[in-house]
């Protein structure tokens, strides 16, 4: 099954379609399944669950302190990991052919990034359920959304496979900002969970990332 | 004769051809390497997270280089591991592994070249950053020589993270290999940093520090383990750095050797088995030795970590130095490493010295000594012991950074200790004036003396408070009034009434 088949509009002659695709909705389901497979979304989901498991272990093992920079640094590292995983899924192994023939591609990209971000926020929140996580779920959602936005922008700038450099670089700077007591809202993880300015900047970054990811996708070079 | 030489010549020619091919391959890998594009990111991160905070510290070699060690690794480590995993997973991701397996060169040998190119780029960008820190420190430092061990530890761990990342990428080729390698490294460094030195305030008056000596083998190093005066009064102890370098090198050897064994098992090239096996075993031995050696770590009395098996007894002898003094009425002398503090000290002490110099009992000199700014290095009796929980250190007394100075010797000299905060926070000059006034005039329990001391401190530009020198409200008002007198009047009054003032025969009401 090639990308041309997956994303092309329905051919006039149903006899050329693979068996089973003549049923209503079958082509859409197949398209969705192929998109999920080509972006390695099942592996991404497993890795997001792994991040949540590590967060739970860290909370239960008291690696996360209740106050100070240590209260935020490990959760932030895991949120960075989740954002990097989401951004990496933007890479397409099919490339030009898919872009040329897939009119549903922007919607699929939008759906997959929004779904993965929601799942990541959900599993991290579930992992922290029942124990005190400094900043709470608000901080998880804010930090994850902002970092994912950076990852999606990085995917557009450097390509999906190097998209992880964006959230990682931001994560390292944010880790330093926590100890250096920087207060700019651009470094939202260093601000309190209920800080409106930080939430707005994170939301702005996420929106920009989603917009770019939806309309343009990840950068593709001849080499990739 | 010619027949006998022929195989030798052929062998030499083949060797040269092989070298040339390897060199050409290295050049290709250097050109087409992900680390080329990631290196600028690491350099920018290093500038923000390491260079700027390190340059904000006093220009002391030991302090700056040790502070650089952890921050530099946190800036570089995740990206080096990620880039190496990216390069290691290249053939797997592109499904070209089987194609290149059929070439003449053994897979492991070619992978070593790719890994070498990645590591060379990582080390080159790290060298640029280290050079910036060392050149800036060399320009600013007034004493001492560059401490290379912290940079060596970082270099060893950059090689290790590159090797581990590369092996992970080669074993699990996937688009997620690079981000996972980077972020696992980031989380691991963070946990290592946190696990290394949990401060345990067992007793607020006698603070204690508890740590697992095994965690010291990791390359992160917490602030309490960085003595302010490392390498100033006593030689810089490389014991801990040696162990950390050993562990880094050991892990690199295990990762690369293990990758070689895996490739050889899958695709042959059995002539390399001995090399891969030797590398792996040497790596395991070095890593185990490092952890075992770290298990015997104890803090020495000067604030550094000593490992008895590696310790060089000559490092226990203090450095000899000629103090740097200024040419004031009451000269201030410091270790030459702190020469830069002298102008500020002289400026602050000038009003006090002007009024008091030459009077009986007034110090003729001020000696400042650095006090290590950590609880391991409390000069007045640190006691460390191995317990079930690791090493616990208890101090028998607190050393106040700029607590009460003492006047001793003939002619009288004022000694007081200062700490990192007093230099980094710019409070050393204030501390010197307060110490001098308190030690010379005293004042506790005697409001008249306290008022004079307060007035002299106020003359030096320090706002008067009610916390020091028992300055109760009436004394505070008198101190302000005295300080508003002309300098000549102040000096004349103090010199005329000095003996009576020191004897406690003057009351607050008698002050002008």
XYZ file of C-alpha atoms in Angstrom:
736
model
C 0.000 0.000 0.000
C 1.555 3.288 -1.052
C 0.892 6.810 0.014
C -0.703 7.517 -3.321
C -3.359 4.953 -2.587
C -3.775 6.077 0.974
C -4.287 9.753 0.387
C -5.641 9.907 -3.143
C -9.269 10.797 -3.764
C -11.540 7.855 -4.483
C -10.856 6.560 -7.984
C -13.784 6.445 -10.371
C -13.450 2.758 -10.980
C -14.119 0.863 -7.780
C -12.753 -2.297 -9.345
C -9.175 -1.033 -8.830
C -9.669 -0.581 -5.084
C -8.368 -3.236 -2.738
C -10.976 -5.604 -1.426
C -12.930 -4.146 1.491
C -12.517 -0.511 0.548
C -15.760 -0.362 -1.343
C -17.733 -0.240 1.903
C -18.723 3.271 3.122
C -16.123 4.751 5.448
C -13.635 1.976 4.816
C -11.288 4.237 2.881
C -11.282 6.814 5.689
C -10.558 4.157 8.279
C -7.761 2.771 6.171
C -6.350 6.244 5.629
C -6.402 6.870 9.350
C -4.777 3.520 10.085
C -1.999 4.139 7.589
C -1.369 7.618 8.949
C -1.174 6.217 12.472
C 1.270 3.545 11.324
C 3.446 5.881 9.239
C 3.841 8.287 12.188
C 4.594 5.457 14.605
C 1.802 6.646 16.865
C 1.432 3.329 18.758
C 5.098 3.473 19.777
C 4.661 7.132 20.715
C 1.707 6.211 22.932
C 3.751 3.492 24.614
C 6.587 5.938 25.237
C 4.189 8.518 26.686
C 2.909 5.828 29.036
C 6.551 5.163 29.945
C 7.030 8.854 30.824
C 3.972 8.664 33.057
C 5.313 5.534 34.744
C 8.641 7.243 35.445
C 6.794 10.231 36.902
C 4.891 7.911 39.213
C 8.078 6.142 40.290
C 9.756 9.500 40.902
C 6.836 10.661 43.023
C 6.660 7.439 45.014
C 10.435 7.372 45.517
C 10.456 11.000 46.727
C 12.928 12.058 44.041
C 10.661 15.068 43.594
C 10.952 17.508 46.446
C 7.952 19.476 47.608
C 9.587 22.888 47.362
C 12.360 24.642 45.492
C 13.754 23.935 42.041
C 13.807 20.184 42.722
C 10.009 20.200 42.837
C 9.806 21.112 39.168
C 12.949 19.772 37.516
C 12.107 16.071 37.173
C 8.469 16.656 36.106
C 9.769 19.229 33.634
C 12.255 16.732 32.194
C 9.430 14.222 31.697
C 7.172 16.835 30.119
C 10.063 17.707 27.802
C 10.395 14.035 26.888
C 6.679 13.800 26.117
C 6.797 16.931 23.961
C 9.848 15.630 22.078
C 8.073 12.340 21.404
C 4.978 14.148 20.083
C 7.076 16.403 17.848
C 9.040 13.457 16.472
C 5.828 11.813 15.235
C 5.454 14.652 12.759
C 8.150 13.145 10.553
C 6.754 11.511 7.448
C 8.634 8.615 5.871
C 6.665 9.056 2.640
C 7.462 12.644 1.792
C 6.676 14.367 -1.453
C 4.175 11.836 -2.757
C 2.083 12.100 0.374
C 2.094 15.889 0.325
C 1.154 16.051 -3.329
C -1.805 13.710 -3.125
C -3.105 13.858 0.435
C -5.766 16.519 0.795
C -6.651 15.224 4.256
C -3.078 15.442 5.472
C -3.402 18.755 7.381
C -6.452 17.427 9.243
C -4.673 14.206 10.069
C -1.665 16.111 11.375
C -3.916 18.352 13.462
C -5.815 15.387 14.861
C -2.718 13.365 15.680
C -0.849 16.191 17.434
C -3.895 17.319 19.425
C -4.724 13.720 20.366
C -1.173 12.903 21.430
C -0.874 16.089 23.482
C -4.177 15.336 25.204
C -3.142 11.741 25.878
C 0.240 12.897 27.229
C -1.390 15.414 29.564
C -3.891 12.783 30.627
C -1.422 10.019 31.411
C 0.913 12.385 33.270
C -2.038 13.668 35.311
C -3.163 10.107 36.044
C 0.389 9.225 37.114
C 0.318 12.076 39.610
C -3.128 11.178 40.931
C -3.345 10.609 44.636
C 0.021 12.167 45.445
C 1.081 15.752 45.705
C 2.768 17.001 42.557
C 4.079 20.552 43.000
C 2.136 22.781 40.623
C -0.510 20.134 40.084
C -2.218 19.273 36.814
C -2.332 22.917 35.739
C 1.454 23.008 35.559
C 1.528 19.715 33.634
C -0.923 20.983 31.012
C 0.732 24.382 30.680
C 4.306 23.093 30.450
C 3.413 20.233 28.138
C 1.432 22.446 25.792
C 4.195 25.039 25.552
C 6.932 22.466 25.077
C 4.886 20.656 22.437
C 4.456 23.950 20.608
C 8.234 24.407 20.619
C 8.682 20.845 19.368
C 6.230 21.361 16.506
C 7.940 24.614 15.518
C 11.302 22.847 15.668
C 9.931 20.080 13.453
C 9.025 22.683 10.894
C 12.433 24.332 11.151
C 14.779 21.315 11.366
C 12.682 18.345 10.284
C 10.643 15.863 12.280
C 13.578 13.673 13.165
C 15.507 16.543 14.759
C 12.412 18.115 16.326
C 13.539 16.863 19.743
C 16.309 19.461 19.822
C 13.763 22.263 20.341
C 12.069 21.007 23.521
C 15.382 19.648 24.835
C 17.146 22.997 24.431
C 14.222 24.808 26.011
C 14.147 22.216 28.813
C 17.832 22.772 29.608
C 17.333 26.549 29.704
C 14.217 26.157 31.874
C 16.103 23.875 34.281
C 18.727 26.563 34.653
C 16.074 29.280 34.972
C 14.534 27.424 37.902
C 17.757 27.611 39.889
C 18.633 31.119 38.711
C 15.147 32.402 39.621
C 14.427 33.886 36.211
C 10.919 35.284 36.070
C 10.237 36.019 32.406
C 6.939 34.466 31.294
C 8.731 33.031 28.262
C 10.240 30.526 30.694
C 6.834 29.389 31.889
C 7.993 26.333 33.879
C 9.758 28.733 36.254
C 6.511 30.560 37.032
C 3.804 29.409 39.467
C 1.104 27.129 38.068
C -1.583 29.799 38.376
C 0.441 32.524 36.653
C -1.697 33.980 33.872
C 1.178 35.471 31.874
C 3.053 32.172 31.759
C -0.115 30.321 30.745
C -0.744 32.817 27.947
C 2.786 32.496 26.580
C 2.589 28.703 26.700
C -0.810 28.761 24.975
C 0.532 31.139 22.339
C 3.494 28.868 21.648
C 1.250 25.808 21.464
C -1.129 27.562 19.068
C 1.739 28.665 16.835
C 3.130 25.129 16.845
C -0.226 23.565 16.023
C -0.848 26.085 13.243
C 2.525 25.487 11.635
C 2.322 21.714 12.091
C -1.155 21.595 10.565
C -0.515 23.778 7.573
C 3.104 22.986 6.771
C 4.042 19.813 8.648
C 7.637 18.916 9.316
C 10.447 20.177 7.126
C 11.631 17.622 4.640
C 15.019 17.686 3.002
C 16.267 15.724 0.052
C 18.345 13.647 2.451
C 15.460 12.730 4.708
C 65.926 -11.617 -1.600
C 63.337 -9.822 -3.677
C 61.004 -12.769 -3.247
C 61.313 -12.634 0.533
C 60.601 -8.903 0.652
C 57.538 -9.035 -1.566
C 54.955 -10.069 1.070
C 56.241 -7.405 3.440
C 55.884 -4.736 0.766
C 52.427 -5.944 -0.125
C 51.407 -5.903 3.505
C 52.718 -2.352 3.969
C 50.899 -1.203 0.863
C 47.692 -2.804 2.061
C 48.119 -1.183 5.454
C 48.607 2.230 3.879
C 45.574 1.712 1.668
C 43.526 0.740 4.686
C 44.677 3.842 6.564
C 43.808 6.050 3.607
C 40.386 4.431 3.285
C 39.720 4.910 7.005
C 40.833 8.517 6.790
C 38.565 9.127 3.785
C 35.672 7.495 5.622
C 36.318 9.681 8.668
C 36.287 12.790 6.500
C 32.942 11.761 5.013
C 31.510 11.060 8.455
C 32.795 14.370 9.764
C 31.083 16.188 6.919
C 27.791 14.305 7.188
C 27.321 14.292 10.920
C 24.295 15.412 12.936
C 26.574 16.794 15.642
C 27.724 19.524 13.222
C 24.240 21.034 13.361
C 23.690 20.374 17.036
C 27.062 21.795 18.159
C 25.966 25.449 17.780
C 22.916 24.714 19.950
C 25.117 23.269 22.686
C 27.477 26.239 22.508
C 24.589 28.695 22.902
C 23.177 26.660 25.802
C 26.615 26.526 27.397
C 26.828 30.299 27.205
C 23.495 30.798 28.981
C 23.584 28.001 31.530
C 27.306 27.690 32.271
C 29.512 30.495 31.033
C 27.503 33.379 32.468
C 26.980 31.911 35.965
C 30.580 30.679 36.155
C 31.918 34.081 35.159
C 29.795 35.637 37.915
C 31.849 33.713 40.481
C 35.103 35.106 41.859
C 38.041 34.463 39.536
C 39.366 31.443 41.427
C 40.500 28.472 39.337
C 39.232 25.682 41.579
C 35.860 27.270 42.221
C 35.129 28.184 38.616
C 36.285 24.951 37.025
C 34.436 22.764 39.536
C 31.291 24.850 39.109
C 31.647 24.453 35.341
C 31.841 20.663 35.534
C 28.168 19.901 36.248
C 26.599 22.732 34.291
C 28.628 22.005 31.174
C 27.658 18.352 31.263
C 23.967 19.212 31.665
C 24.242 21.530 28.639
C 26.184 19.089 26.468
C 25.204 15.616 27.668
C 21.640 15.280 26.313
C 22.560 16.666 22.908
C 25.682 14.556 22.534
C 23.760 11.397 23.482
C 20.919 12.332 21.130
C 23.186 13.120 18.189
C 25.177 9.934 18.757
C 21.973 7.859 18.913
C 20.864 9.533 15.721
C 24.096 8.619 13.970
C 24.110 5.124 15.453
C 20.583 4.423 14.249
C 21.209 5.744 10.743
C 21.595 2.436 8.944
C 18.719 0.869 10.818
C 16.397 3.764 10.082
C 17.287 3.824 6.411
C 17.216 0.034 6.078
C 20.726 0.012 4.666
C 22.293 -2.173 7.341
C 22.206 -5.324 5.210
C 23.557 -3.474 2.202
C 26.607 -2.099 3.999
C 27.150 -5.395 5.817
C 28.309 -6.858 2.513
C 31.164 -4.354 2.092
C 34.789 -5.255 2.761
C 35.049 -3.254 5.950
C 33.718 -4.905 9.103
C 30.522 -3.221 10.330
C 31.921 -2.504 13.752
C 34.995 -0.905 12.250
C 32.836 1.423 10.121
C 30.586 2.184 13.084
C 33.663 3.154 15.107
C 34.524 5.725 12.456
C 30.978 7.173 12.573
C 31.066 7.263 16.356
C 34.558 8.779 16.294
C 33.396 11.581 13.998
C 30.401 12.320 16.237
C 32.577 12.337 19.335
C 35.198 14.525 17.681
C 32.591 17.161 16.878
C 31.206 16.981 20.415
C 34.672 17.317 21.934
C 35.580 20.126 19.569
C 32.536 22.181 20.537
C 33.180 21.399 24.212
C 36.814 22.480 23.802
C 35.658 25.830 22.390
C 33.450 26.380 25.443
C 36.095 25.277 27.931
C 38.648 27.496 26.234
C 36.336 30.485 26.706
C 36.007 29.796 30.449
C 39.714 29.132 30.931
C 40.908 32.118 28.899
C 38.527 34.472 30.729
C 39.622 33.064 34.088
C 43.307 33.282 33.146
C 42.816 36.963 32.340
C 40.941 37.698 35.567
C 42.646 35.417 38.124
C 45.417 36.967 40.135
C 46.883 33.733 41.441
C 47.078 30.016 40.752
C 47.118 27.823 37.694
C 44.405 26.256 35.579
C 42.775 23.155 37.086
C 42.328 20.730 34.188
C 40.710 17.834 36.018
C 37.115 19.115 35.891
C 37.449 19.604 32.126
C 38.937 16.102 31.824
C 35.954 14.635 33.715
C 33.526 16.358 31.369
C 35.470 15.253 28.308
C 35.470 11.632 29.516
C 31.725 11.759 30.122
C 31.026 13.380 26.762
C 32.860 10.430 25.192
C 30.867 8.057 27.431
C 27.483 9.596 26.616
C 28.361 9.626 22.948
C 29.307 5.933 23.109
C 26.227 4.907 25.072
C 23.945 6.963 22.808
C 25.571 5.543 19.688
C 25.271 1.956 20.907
C 21.642 2.519 21.917
C 20.857 3.993 18.505
C 22.557 1.119 16.701
C 20.748 -1.491 18.794
C 17.316 0.144 18.687
C 17.116 2.064 15.422
C 14.023 4.192 15.422
C 12.971 7.788 14.973
C 12.538 7.877 18.742
C 16.094 6.697 19.490
C 17.613 10.191 19.451
C 14.994 12.002 21.562
C 14.880 9.151 24.039
C 18.663 9.017 24.368
C 18.758 12.778 24.892
C 15.970 12.902 27.416
C 16.980 9.795 29.357
C 20.413 11.407 29.667
C 18.839 14.662 30.864
C 16.695 12.890 33.454
C 19.597 10.676 34.575
C 21.901 13.669 35.042
C 19.203 15.442 36.995
C 18.607 12.432 39.249
C 22.363 11.949 39.697
C 22.724 15.582 40.675
C 19.886 15.285 43.166
C 20.910 11.932 44.593
C 24.468 12.969 45.170
C 24.206 15.229 48.134
C 21.032 15.347 50.147
C 21.653 17.820 52.906
C 20.449 16.546 56.222
C 20.074 19.265 58.818
C 20.387 16.910 61.774
C 21.164 19.727 64.123
C 20.838 23.412 63.243
C 23.860 24.338 65.317
C 26.010 21.423 64.227
C 25.065 20.848 60.614
C 25.736 17.503 59.072
C 25.999 16.311 55.530
C 25.092 12.798 54.530
C 25.875 11.314 51.160
C 26.481 8.001 49.519
C 30.135 7.850 48.535
C 29.244 5.604 45.566
C 27.227 8.394 43.966
C 30.361 10.517 43.951
C 31.652 8.510 40.997
C 28.997 10.211 38.867
C 30.174 13.335 37.064
C 27.678 15.733 38.590
C 28.980 17.532 41.624
C 26.829 19.449 44.076
C 27.648 22.923 45.345
C 28.341 21.741 48.917
C 31.169 19.644 47.486
C 32.806 22.614 45.810
C 35.055 24.258 48.348
C 35.308 27.954 47.870
C 39.063 27.904 48.408
C 39.858 24.740 46.405
C 43.435 24.910 45.223
C 44.215 28.165 47.025
C 45.569 27.316 50.447
C 46.070 23.606 49.716
C 46.603 21.789 46.414
C 43.499 20.892 44.421
C 42.751 17.219 45.183
C 42.204 15.315 41.928
C 41.075 12.093 43.696
C 37.376 12.491 42.934
C 38.031 13.698 39.395
C 40.198 10.637 38.705
C 37.388 8.307 39.814
C 34.798 10.176 37.748
C 37.047 10.092 34.682
C 37.628 6.357 35.183
C 33.898 5.665 35.310
C 33.256 7.753 32.189
C 36.031 6.042 30.251
C 34.878 2.643 31.511
C 31.297 3.174 30.391
C 32.483 4.353 26.969
C 34.594 1.224 26.573
C 31.738 -1.048 27.683
C 29.292 0.579 25.252
C 31.600 0.474 22.247
C 33.010 -2.963 23.071
C 29.508 -4.342 23.683
C 28.343 -2.951 20.347
C 31.327 -4.616 18.704
C 30.551 -7.996 20.259
C 26.944 -7.719 19.096
C 27.916 -6.822 15.541
C 30.532 -9.556 15.387
C 28.034 -12.115 16.694
C 25.520 -11.065 14.030
C 27.719 -10.470 11.026
C 31.074 -12.150 11.576
C 34.470 -10.381 11.348
C 35.796 -12.676 14.039
C 39.287 -11.174 13.825
C 37.906 -8.265 15.845
C 36.517 -10.456 18.633
C 39.629 -10.122 20.782
C 39.629 -6.331 20.453
C 35.932 -5.969 21.269
C 36.168 -8.408 24.161
C 39.260 -6.723 25.589
C 37.590 -3.318 25.305
C 34.445 -4.532 27.050
C 36.332 -6.246 29.860
C 38.629 -3.263 30.360
C 35.574 -1.003 30.521
C 33.866 -3.215 33.089
C 37.046 -3.340 35.165
C 37.515 0.440 35.038
C 33.878 1.096 35.950
C 33.920 -1.333 38.865
C 37.233 0.023 40.104
C 35.863 3.575 39.977
C 32.771 2.680 41.994
C 34.789 0.700 44.548
C 37.304 3.521 44.906
C 34.502 6.057 45.328
C 33.136 3.895 48.127
C 36.161 4.825 50.223
C 35.747 8.563 49.693
C 36.004 10.798 52.719
C 35.913 14.558 52.957
C 39.239 15.993 54.033
C 39.552 18.830 56.487
C 39.898 21.418 53.734
C 36.583 20.661 52.061
C 37.695 18.444 49.195
C 37.042 14.741 48.748
C 39.900 12.415 49.493
C 40.113 8.849 48.235
C 42.806 7.124 50.278
C 43.813 4.661 47.535
C 44.486 7.519 45.116
C 45.651 10.110 47.557
C 49.046 11.706 47.149
C 50.345 12.768 50.535
C 52.184 15.775 49.095
C 48.772 17.294 48.445
C 48.265 17.675 52.200
C 50.940 20.351 52.528
C 49.670 23.908 52.335
C 50.909 26.234 49.621
C 53.355 28.874 50.695
C 52.517 32.355 49.518
C 53.353 35.961 50.219
C 50.221 37.862 51.216
C 49.170 40.771 49.078
C 48.831 43.936 51.205
C 47.780 47.451 50.386
C 49.628 50.559 51.479
C 47.051 52.116 53.796
C 47.392 53.545 57.311
C 46.229 50.136 58.532
C 47.181 47.739 55.742
C 44.891 44.902 54.736
C 46.519 41.637 53.699
C 44.867 38.823 51.764
C 45.920 35.737 49.873
C 47.186 36.845 46.442
C 44.219 35.054 44.853
C 41.989 37.703 46.427
C 44.193 40.640 45.440
C 41.285 42.105 43.497
C 39.409 42.761 46.743
C 42.104 45.057 48.153
C 41.070 48.391 46.575
C 37.485 48.052 47.831
C 38.664 47.047 51.298
C 41.061 49.976 51.485
C 38.339 52.402 50.395
C 35.900 51.154 53.027
C 38.418 51.020 55.868
C 39.852 54.464 55.164
C 37.533 56.506 57.469
C 37.915 54.027 60.322
C 41.657 53.751 59.917
C 41.966 57.536 59.688
C 40.443 57.946 63.161
C 41.974 54.943 64.898
C 45.408 54.284 63.367
C 48.190 54.462 65.906
C 45.987 54.343 69.000
C 46.905 51.832 71.722
C 45.374 48.412 71.126
C 44.296 49.213 67.590
C 45.468 46.556 65.100
C 48.303 47.616 62.873
C 47.234 45.183 60.167
C 44.147 43.284 59.009
C 44.609 39.685 57.816
C 41.771 38.131 55.861
C 41.615 34.361 55.410
C 39.153 32.507 53.250
C 36.839 30.114 55.031
C 35.611 27.229 52.952
C 31.989 27.785 52.215
C 30.644 24.351 52.968
C 29.794 22.299 55.915
C 32.366 19.654 55.125
C 35.171 22.060 55.549
C 34.428 23.663 58.843
C 37.869 24.433 60.073
C 37.031 24.036 63.705
C 36.712 20.298 63.829
C 34.861 18.341 61.196
C 34.265 14.738 62.084
C 33.246 12.299 59.356
C 32.392 8.643 59.665
C 31.041 5.838 57.539
C 27.548 4.798 58.594
C 24.831 2.559 57.227
C 23.526 5.546 55.291
C 26.846 6.544 53.787
C 29.242 9.143 55.065
C 28.072 11.550 57.722
C 30.011 14.617 58.652
C 29.369 16.651 61.753
C 30.956 19.930 62.572
C 31.697 20.817 66.125
C 31.131 24.507 65.554
C 29.813 26.810 62.939
C 32.251 29.000 61.130
C 30.608 32.298 60.559
C 31.590 33.692 57.189
C 32.437 37.039 58.596
C 31.703 36.525 62.230
C 33.656 38.151 64.986
C 37.247 38.826 64.096
C 39.975 38.378 66.653
C 42.882 40.635 67.492
C 46.064 38.804 68.418
C 49.836 38.969 68.252
C 52.380 41.671 68.799
C 51.962 44.131 67.234
C 48.216 43.479 67.280
C 46.730 42.093 64.075
C 43.062 41.618 63.271
C 42.239 38.224 61.746
C 38.900 37.348 60.321
C 37.563 34.828 57.865
C 35.368 35.478 54.892
C 33.365 33.173 52.687
C 32.115 32.866 49.144
C 28.912 34.783 49.764
C 30.785 37.764 51.105
C 32.789 38.047 47.861
C 30.123 36.987 45.394
C 27.519 39.148 47.145
C 29.831 42.133 47.462
C 29.538 42.282 51.252
C 33.197 41.658 52.072
C 34.026 45.352 52.378
C 31.122 45.924 54.782
C 32.168 42.887 56.774
C 35.729 44.140 57.051
C 34.622 47.508 58.413
C 32.179 45.956 60.868
C 34.775 43.465 62.061
C 37.385 46.134 62.470
C 35.110 48.480 64.398
C 33.762 45.728 66.590
C 37.133 44.146 67.346
C 38.819 47.466 67.990
C 36.222 49.479 69.885
C 33.972 46.647 70.966
C 30.710 47.905 72.227
C 28.588 44.998 73.292
C 27.037 46.023 76.602
C 28.574 49.485 76.417
C 26.292 51.863 74.567
C 28.880 54.651 74.306
C 31.434 52.406 72.594
C 28.683 50.919 70.465
C 27.657 54.403 69.354
C 31.241 55.332 68.373
C 31.676 52.035 66.517
C 28.348 52.615 64.782
C 29.343 56.155 63.807
C 32.605 54.954 62.248
C 30.722 52.271 60.344
C 28.270 54.899 59.163
C 31.210 57.078 58.045
C 32.298 54.180 55.843
C 28.948 54.342 54.068
C 27.116 51.470 55.762
C 23.593 52.322 56.931
C 23.160 52.123 60.683
C 20.957 49.359 62.025
C 19.897 48.285 65.456
C 21.043 44.688 65.076
C 24.757 45.208 65.442
C 26.794 46.521 68.340
C 23.835 46.733 70.715
C 22.682 49.955 69.123
C 19.580 50.712 71.088
C 17.520 53.689 69.958
C 19.318 56.393 72.033
C 22.731 55.049 70.972
C 21.588 55.051 67.372
C 20.709 58.734 67.578
C 24.059 59.577 69.207
C 25.908 57.536 66.571
C 24.161 59.494 63.817
C 24.982 62.771 65.527
C 28.652 61.825 65.998
C 28.929 60.728 62.417
C 27.683 64.129 61.246
C 30.607 65.884 62.966
C 33.514 66.971 60.760
C 36.131 64.253 60.296
C 38.766 66.301 62.141
C 36.466 66.789 65.139
C 35.655 63.096 65.261
C 39.312 62.154 65.120
C 40.273 64.670 67.786
C 37.510 63.557 70.143
C 38.327 59.844 69.766
C 42.068 60.367 70.238
C 41.530 62.510 73.323
C 39.032 60.150 74.966
C 40.409 56.825 73.691
C 41.681 55.465 77.012
C 38.532 56.447 78.883
C 36.339 55.069 76.117
C 38.115 51.717 76.115
C 37.931 51.576 79.904
C 34.156 52.078 79.794
C 34.316 55.350 81.693
C 32.362 57.368 79.152
C 28.586 57.308 79.088
C 26.290 57.893 76.173
C 25.375 61.328 77.526
C 29.024 62.442 77.410
C 29.347 61.871 73.702
C 29.255 64.992 71.517
